[in-house]
Amino acid sequence: DVKVTQSSRYLVKRTGEKVFLECVQDMDHENMFWYRQDPGLGLRLIYFSYDVKMKEKGDIPEGYSVSREKKERFSLILESASTNQTSMYLCASSFSQGAGNTEAFFGQGTRLTVV
Amino acid sequence: QKEVEQNSGPLSVPEGAIASLNCTYSDRGSQSFFWYRQYSGKSPELIMFIYSNGDKEDGRFTAQLNKASQYVSLLIRDSQPSDSATYLCAVRGPYNFNKFYFGSGTKLNVKP
């Protein structure tokens, strides 16, 4: 079974803190994604990575950065957490187009609250 | 214009009925289409994918794709209360085949 594991299920952080969300996948997927999900807004792509050290901005990258030093691990960094970053964060991974199954597999999600 | 559009619902159907969920997408170059189910507080899980025009059946679920109309649908036969969830339509590509574009989801309520 494909497994995408996020480091925390729930997090509470203070405004201004630097926050790290970690994601690990065990299926040798080339692509990894970070989304946030808010009521009424659906899934919005923050960043994605298609290879080690490669990244591309999604629709809402402001206030976030990412790191992919190893193929299996993709980190999302909130440089200075703000209350409007309170959300559910979802990591996903997939093979590149045309390589095996091409759907995205999701981690269990991290519910982040910034106070 | 959003790449993927869904009616947010809620869609309410009685137990045993057919639930019909719809999705439209904006770019004709899109090639892969996915339906995910998401229970409240949980992450999305894949139900079906479809690449070719026509119908694809898997148990109680049927995905329908009409590329000319840029329309994807999911039919759930013999709906059960356990089918109550939010259903997300996703499209892969078209400008970047490594990206997934998600609709905002349709909430389905199946009433016993």
Coordinates of C-alpha atoms in Angstrom, one line a residue, chain A residues 9 31 33 35 37 40-43 45 48 50 56-57 88 90 94-97 102-108, chain B residues 2-3 31-32 34 36 38 41-46 49 51 88 92 96-105:
Chain A
R9 CA -2.1 15.3 13.0
N31 CA 5.9 14.4 -7.5
F33 CA 2.4 18.4 -3.3
Y35 CA -2.3 21.8 -0.3
Q37 CA -8.0 23.1 2.6
G40 CA -15.8 26.7 0.9
L41 CA -12.4 27.1 -0.8
G42 CA -11.6 23.5 -1.5
L43 CA -8.0 22.3 -2.0
L45 CA -2.1 24.2 -4.1
F48 CA 4.7 21.2 -5.5
Y50 CA 8.6 17.2 -9.4
E56 CA 7.3 25.1 -8.3
K57 CA 4.9 27.6 -6.8
M88 CA -5.9 21.9 7.3
L90 CA -2.6 18.1 3.1
S94 CA 2.2 10.8 -7.3
F95 CA 4.1 9.4 -10.1
S96 CA 5.0 11.5 -13.1
Q97 CA 2.4 11.5 -15.9
T102 CA -1.0 8.5 -11.9
E103 CA -3.5 9.5 -9.2
A104 CA -2.4 11.5 -6.1
F105 CA -2.2 9.8 -2.8
F106 CA -2.8 11.9 0.3
G107 CA -1.4 11.9 3.8
Q108 CA -3.7 12.1 6.8
Chain B
K2 CA -11.6 28.1 -12.1
E3 CA -10.1 25.1 -13.8
Q31 CA -6.3 14.2 -20.0
S32 CA -6.8 12.5 -16.7
F34 CA -10.3 11.6 -10.9
Y36 CA -12.0 11.5 -4.6
Q38 CA -13.5 12.9 1.7
G41 CA -12.0 15.5 9.1
K42 CA -10.2 13.0 6.9
S43 CA -8.0 13.2 3.9
P44 CA -9.3 12.5 0.3
E45 CA -9.2 9.0 -1.0
L46 CA -9.5 7.9 -4.6
F49 CA -10.2 7.6 -12.4
Y51 CA -9.1 8.8 -19.1
L88 CA -13.9 16.0 -5.1
R92 CA -4.5 16.4 -14.2
N96 CA 1.6 20.9 -16.5
F97 CA 0.8 17.2 -16.5
N98 CA 2.3 16.9 -13.1
K99 CA -0.2 19.2 -11.4
F100 CA -3.7 18.3 -10.2
Y101 CA -6.5 20.8 -10.2
F102 CA -9.3 20.1 -7.7
G103 CA -12.9 21.3 -7.6
S104 CA -14.2 22.6 -4.3
G105 CA -16.3 19.5 -3.8

